[in-house]
mmCIF file of C-alpha atoms in Angstrom:
data_model
loop_
_atom_site.group_PDB
_atom_site.id
_atom_site.type_symbol
_atom_site.label_atom_id
_atom_site.label_comp_id
_atom_site.label_asym_id
_atom_site.label_seq_id
_atom_site.Cartn_x
_atom_site.Cartn_y
_atom_site.Cartn_z
ATOM 1 C CA MET A 1 -5.065 -0.275 2.656
ATOM 2 C CA HIS A 2 -4.479 0.662 -0.862
ATOM 3 C CA VAL A 3 -1.183 2.192 -0.131
ATOM 4 C CA PRO A 4 -0.525 1.015 1.215
ATOM 5 C CA THR A 5 0.204 -0.378 7.007
ATOM 6 C CA PRO A 6 2.980 -3.566 12.931
ATOM 7 C CA LEU A 7 1.752 -6.530 14.847
ATOM 8 C CA ALA A 8 2.972 -9.981 15.089
ATOM 9 C CA ARG A 9 5.334 -10.687 12.117
ATOM 10 C CA PRO A 10 6.712 -13.849 10.966
ATOM 11 C CA ALA A 11 10.667 -14.052 10.890
ATOM 12 C CA ALA A 12 11.144 -13.270 7.420
ATOM 13 C CA LEU A 13 9.105 -10.060 7.723
ATOM 14 C CA GLY A 14 11.004 -9.069 11.018
ATOM 15 C CA ALA A 15 14.422 -9.621 9.135
ATOM 16 C CA ALA A 16 13.203 -7.591 6.160
ATOM 17 C CA LEU A 17 12.234 -4.752 8.605
ATOM 18 C CA ALA A 18 15.373 -5.145 10.640
ATOM 19 C CA ALA A 19 17.450 -4.606 7.475
ATOM 20 C CA ALA A 20 15.349 -1.779 6.185
ATOM 21 C CA ALA A 21 15.401 0.103 9.358
ATOM 22 C CA LEU A 22 19.054 0.422 9.085
ATOM 23 C CA LEU A 23 18.378 2.330 5.834
ATOM 24 C CA VAL A 24 16.021 4.840 7.216
ATOM 25 C CA ALA A 25 17.396 8.071 8.791
ATOM 26 C CA ALA A 26 16.696 8.642 12.398
ATOM 27 C CA PRO A 27 13.430 10.536 12.488
ATOM 28 C CA VAL A 28 12.534 13.232 15.026
ATOM 29 C CA ALA A 29 9.353 12.752 16.922
ATOM 30 C CA ARG A 30 6.998 15.989 17.255
ATOM 31 C CA ALA A 31 4.380 16.178 19.863
ATOM 32 C CA ASP A 32 1.889 17.775 17.554
ATOM 33 C CA ASP A 33 1.594 14.644 15.438
ATOM 34 C CA ASP A 34 -0.656 12.527 17.822
ATOM 35 C CA GLY A 35 -3.931 13.285 15.811
ATOM 36 C CA TRP A 36 -5.414 11.058 13.208
ATOM 37 C CA GLN A 37 -6.273 12.658 9.975
ATOM 38 C CA PRO A 38 -8.894 11.427 7.286
ATOM 39 C CA TYR A 39 -7.258 10.135 4.009
ATOM 40 C CA ARG A 40 -9.522 9.853 0.926
ATOM 41 C CA GLY A 41 -8.269 8.221 -2.217
ATOM 42 C CA THR A 42 -9.749 8.816 -5.664
ATOM 43 C CA ASP A 43 -11.325 6.702 -8.244
ATOM 44 C CA SER A 44 -8.595 5.142 -10.726
ATOM 45 C CA ASP A 45 -8.637 4.184 -14.274
ATOM 46 C CA TYR A 46 -6.156 2.212 -15.902
ATOM 47 C CA ALA A 47 -6.144 1.902 -19.655
ATOM 48 C CA ALA A 48 -5.736 -1.674 -21.226
ATOM 49 C CA GLY A 49 -2.104 -2.783 -20.920
ATOM 50 C CA THR A 50 -1.198 -0.382 -18.043
ATOM 51 C CA LEU A 51 -1.934 -2.873 -15.288
ATOM 52 C CA CYS A 52 -4.333 -5.549 -16.925
ATOM 53 C CA PRO A 53 -4.926 -6.511 -20.434
ATOM 54 C CA PHE A 54 -8.104 -4.729 -20.166
ATOM 55 C CA HIS A 55 -9.426 -1.392 -19.123
ATOM 56 C CA LEU A 56 -9.480 -1.497 -15.247
ATOM 57 C CA HIS A 57 -11.452 1.076 -13.003
ATOM 58 C CA ILE A 58 -10.901 1.084 -9.224
ATOM 59 C CA ALA A 59 -13.741 2.793 -7.042
ATOM 60 C CA ALA A 60 -13.969 3.054 -3.274
ATOM 61 C CA LEU A 61 -17.081 1.733 -1.962
ATOM 62 C CA VAL A 62 -16.057 2.318 1.777
ATOM 63 C CA ASP A 63 -13.046 4.706 2.451
ATOM 64 C CA GLY A 64 -12.755 5.476 6.129
ATOM 65 C CA GLU A 65 -8.847 5.582 6.153
ATOM 66 C CA GLU A 66 -7.006 7.652 8.536
ATOM 67 C CA THR A 67 -3.350 8.411 8.827
ATOM 68 C CA ARG A 68 -1.034 9.900 11.567
ATOM 69 C CA THR A 69 2.411 11.208 11.466
ATOM 70 C CA VAL A 70 4.377 9.670 14.370
ATOM 71 C CA SER A 71 7.963 10.816 13.534
ATOM 72 C CA ARG A 72 9.553 13.300 11.052
ATOM 73 C CA HIS A 73 13.009 13.654 9.644
ATOM 74 C CA PRO A 74 15.101 16.772 10.755
ATOM 75 C CA ASP A 75 13.763 18.892 7.772
ATOM 76 C CA GLY A 76 10.077 18.382 9.150
ATOM 77 C CA SER A 77 9.058 16.019 6.357
ATOM 78 C CA PRO A 78 7.236 12.793 7.362
ATOM 79 C CA ALA A 79 9.360 9.786 8.357
ATOM 80 C CA THR A 80 6.798 7.273 9.863
ATOM 81 C CA VAL A 81 3.092 7.378 9.037
ATOM 82 C CA LEU A 82 0.690 4.990 10.595
ATOM 83 C CA TRP A 83 -2.461 4.005 8.498
ATOM 84 C CA ARG A 84 -5.742 2.697 9.751
ATOM 85 C CA GLY A 85 -9.285 2.203 8.751
ATOM 86 C CA PRO A 86 -11.752 0.463 6.565
ATOM 87 C CA LEU A 87 -11.441 0.421 2.874
ATOM 88 C CA ILE A 88 -13.523 -1.659 0.419
ATOM 89 C CA LEU A 89 -12.683 -1.288 -3.366
ATOM 90 C CA ARG A 90 -14.572 -2.287 -6.396
ATOM 91 C CA TYR A 91 -12.529 -3.418 -9.193
ATOM 92 C CA THR A 92 -14.108 -3.476 -12.733
ATOM 93 C CA ASN A 93 -13.281 -4.972 -15.901
ATOM 94 C CA VAL A 94 -14.679 -2.030 -18.183
ATOM 95 C CA ASP A 95 -14.441 -4.118 -21.300
ATOM 96 C CA THR A 96 -16.737 -6.959 -19.881
ATOM 97 C CA GLY A 97 -18.540 -5.278 -17.015
ATOM 98 C CA ALA A 98 -17.159 -7.917 -14.537
ATOM 99 C CA SER A 99 -16.384 -6.601 -11.132
ATOM 100 C CA VAL A 100 -15.316 -7.771 -7.555
ATOM 101 C CA ASP A 101 -15.377 -6.103 -4.320
ATOM 102 C CA ARG A 102 -12.233 -6.559 -2.110
ATOM 103 C CA ASP A 103 -11.880 -5.546 1.486
ATOM 104 C CA GLN A 104 -8.625 -3.770 2.078
ATOM 105 C CA SER A 105 -9.225 -2.738 5.595
ATOM 106 C CA GLY A 106 -6.396 -2.709 8.076
ATOM 107 C CA ARG A 107 -3.482 -0.938 9.410
ATOM 108 C CA ALA A 108 -0.078 -0.152 7.827
ATOM 109 C CA THR A 109 3.168 1.780 8.733
ATOM 110 C CA GLU A 110 4.659 3.814 6.020
ATOM 111 C CA TYR A 111 8.494 4.543 6.391
ATOM 112 C CA LEU A 112 9.365 7.498 4.059
ATOM 113 C CA ARG A 113 12.887 7.198 3.602
ATOM 114 C CA THR A 114 15.583 9.977 3.188
ATOM 115 C CA ASP A 115 16.620 8.260 -0.415
ATOM 116 C CA GLY A 116 13.180 8.894 -1.781
ATOM 117 C CA SER A 117 11.850 5.284 -1.193
ATOM 118 C CA VAL A 118 9.109 4.251 0.815
ATOM 119 C CA LEU A 119 8.791 1.097 2.705
ATOM 120 C CA TRP A 120 5.212 -0.245 3.678
ATOM 121 C CA ASP A 121 4.738 -2.903 6.605
ATOM 122 C CA VAL A 122 1.546 -4.331 6.660
ATOM 123 C CA PRO A 123 0.574 -6.789 9.472
ATOM 124 C CA ARG A 124 -0.913 -10.169 9.150
ATOM 125 C CA ASN A 125 -4.542 -9.065 9.825
ATOM 126 C CA SER A 126 -4.387 -6.468 7.209
ATOM 127 C CA HIS A 127 -4.408 -6.019 3.466
ATOM 128 C CA ILE A 128 -2.689 -3.819 0.655
ATOM 129 C CA SER A 129 -2.860 -3.630 -3.073
ATOM 130 C CA ALA A 130 0.348 -3.341 -5.162
ATOM 131 C CA ARG A 131 -0.159 -1.854 -8.707
ATOM 132 C CA ILE A 132 2.637 -2.921 -10.877
ATOM 133 C CA HIS A 133 3.264 -1.150 -13.918
ATOM 134 C CA PRO A 134 5.283 -2.265 -17.224
ATOM 135 C CA GLY A 135 8.837 -2.294 -16.887
ATOM 136 C CA ASN A 136 9.075 -3.093 -13.530
ATOM 137 C CA PRO A 137 12.213 -5.179 -12.823
ATOM 138 C CA TYR A 138 11.022 -6.635 -9.552
ATOM 139 C CA HIS A 139 7.410 -8.216 -10.248
ATOM 140 C CA ALA A 140 5.032 -9.084 -12.977
ATOM 141 C CA VAL A 141 2.499 -6.414 -14.339
ATOM 142 C CA GLY A 142 -0.748 -6.380 -12.542
ATOM 143 C CA ASP A 143 -2.775 -5.313 -9.824
ATOM 144 C CA TYR A 144 -2.164 -7.604 -6.719
ATOM 145 C CA LEU A 145 -4.025 -7.906 -3.452
ATOM 146 C CA LEU A 146 -1.772 -8.841 -0.672
ATOM 147 C CA SER A 147 -3.022 -10.311 2.508
ATOM 148 C CA GLY A 148 -1.746 -11.957 5.664
ATOM 149 C CA GLY A 149 1.046 -9.744 6.065
ATOM 150 C CA ALA A 150 3.238 -8.070 3.440
ATOM 151 C CA VAL A 151 6.395 -5.711 3.063
ATOM 152 C CA LEU A 152 6.597 -3.546 0.164
ATOM 153 C CA LEU A 153 9.466 -1.201 -1.021
ATOM 154 C CA VAL A 154 8.430 1.563 -3.470
ATOM 155 C CA HIS A 155 11.625 2.774 -5.109
ATOM 156 C CA PRO A 156 12.324 6.520 -5.749
ATOM 157 C CA ASP A 157 11.302 5.751 -9.492
ATOM 158 C CA HIS A 158 7.966 4.554 -8.241
ATOM 159 C CA GLN A 159 8.752 0.788 -9.216
ATOM 160 C CA VAL A 160 7.296 -1.437 -6.449
ATOM 161 C CA GLU A 161 9.388 -4.540 -5.085
ATOM 162 C CA VAL A 162 7.228 -6.862 -2.976
ATOM 163 C CA LEU A 163 9.990 -8.114 -0.153
ATOM 164 C CA VAL A 164 7.293 -10.311 1.881
ATOM 165 C CA GLN A 165 4.037 -11.591 0.945
ATOM 166 C CA HIS A 166 1.652 -14.446 2.245
ATOM 167 C CA ARG A 167 -1.449 -14.448 0.299
ATOM 168 C CA VAL A 168 -1.747 -12.956 -3.099
ATOM 169 C CA GLU A 169 -4.729 -12.302 -5.496
ATOM 170 C CA ASN A 170 -3.959 -11.306 -9.186
ATOM 171 C CA LEU A 171 -7.072 -9.084 -9.619
ATOM 172 C CA CYS A 172 -6.220 -9.031 -13.358
ATOM 173 C CA ALA A 173 -6.514 -12.719 -13.534
ATOM 174 C CA THR A 174 -9.664 -12.684 -11.350
ATOM 175 C CA LEU A 175 -11.308 -10.265 -13.680
ATOM 176 C CA ALA A 176 -10.057 -11.702 -16.884
#
């Protein structure tokens, strides 16, 4: 998953989710939300210094992601969205031509909170990437592939905070 998607969780993950759940408004389930919908991302370009010290291009080689809204806030906006499916991305250092392909397939649960933040819960057998931009007070700049379980909090100002991580690859370092 590139955005970031619950199975067996380590104790730290469970504690983080329990604390986060207290901050989420009680969503209202709707019967018409039981269908999976395709989701297709778009290729992305990041100028040198934006994520990596070089121009980074990200393209989907396989994109079969699907989403399903399972609960809504009282105003009808999505509260909990499930993500699943295959996703393989190619990361390219445009300056050198070096590239790597990374499997980000799996599942995730996205909690859209009433304060404008978004909490991502990614189970142990899934993957997610976190794109950290300059000025982020929570993490070093870069594009990180998180595997083996992760919890991310995207603040209302779009700053990403990694609450739980297991395996991490800094794709900027890999392609440098």
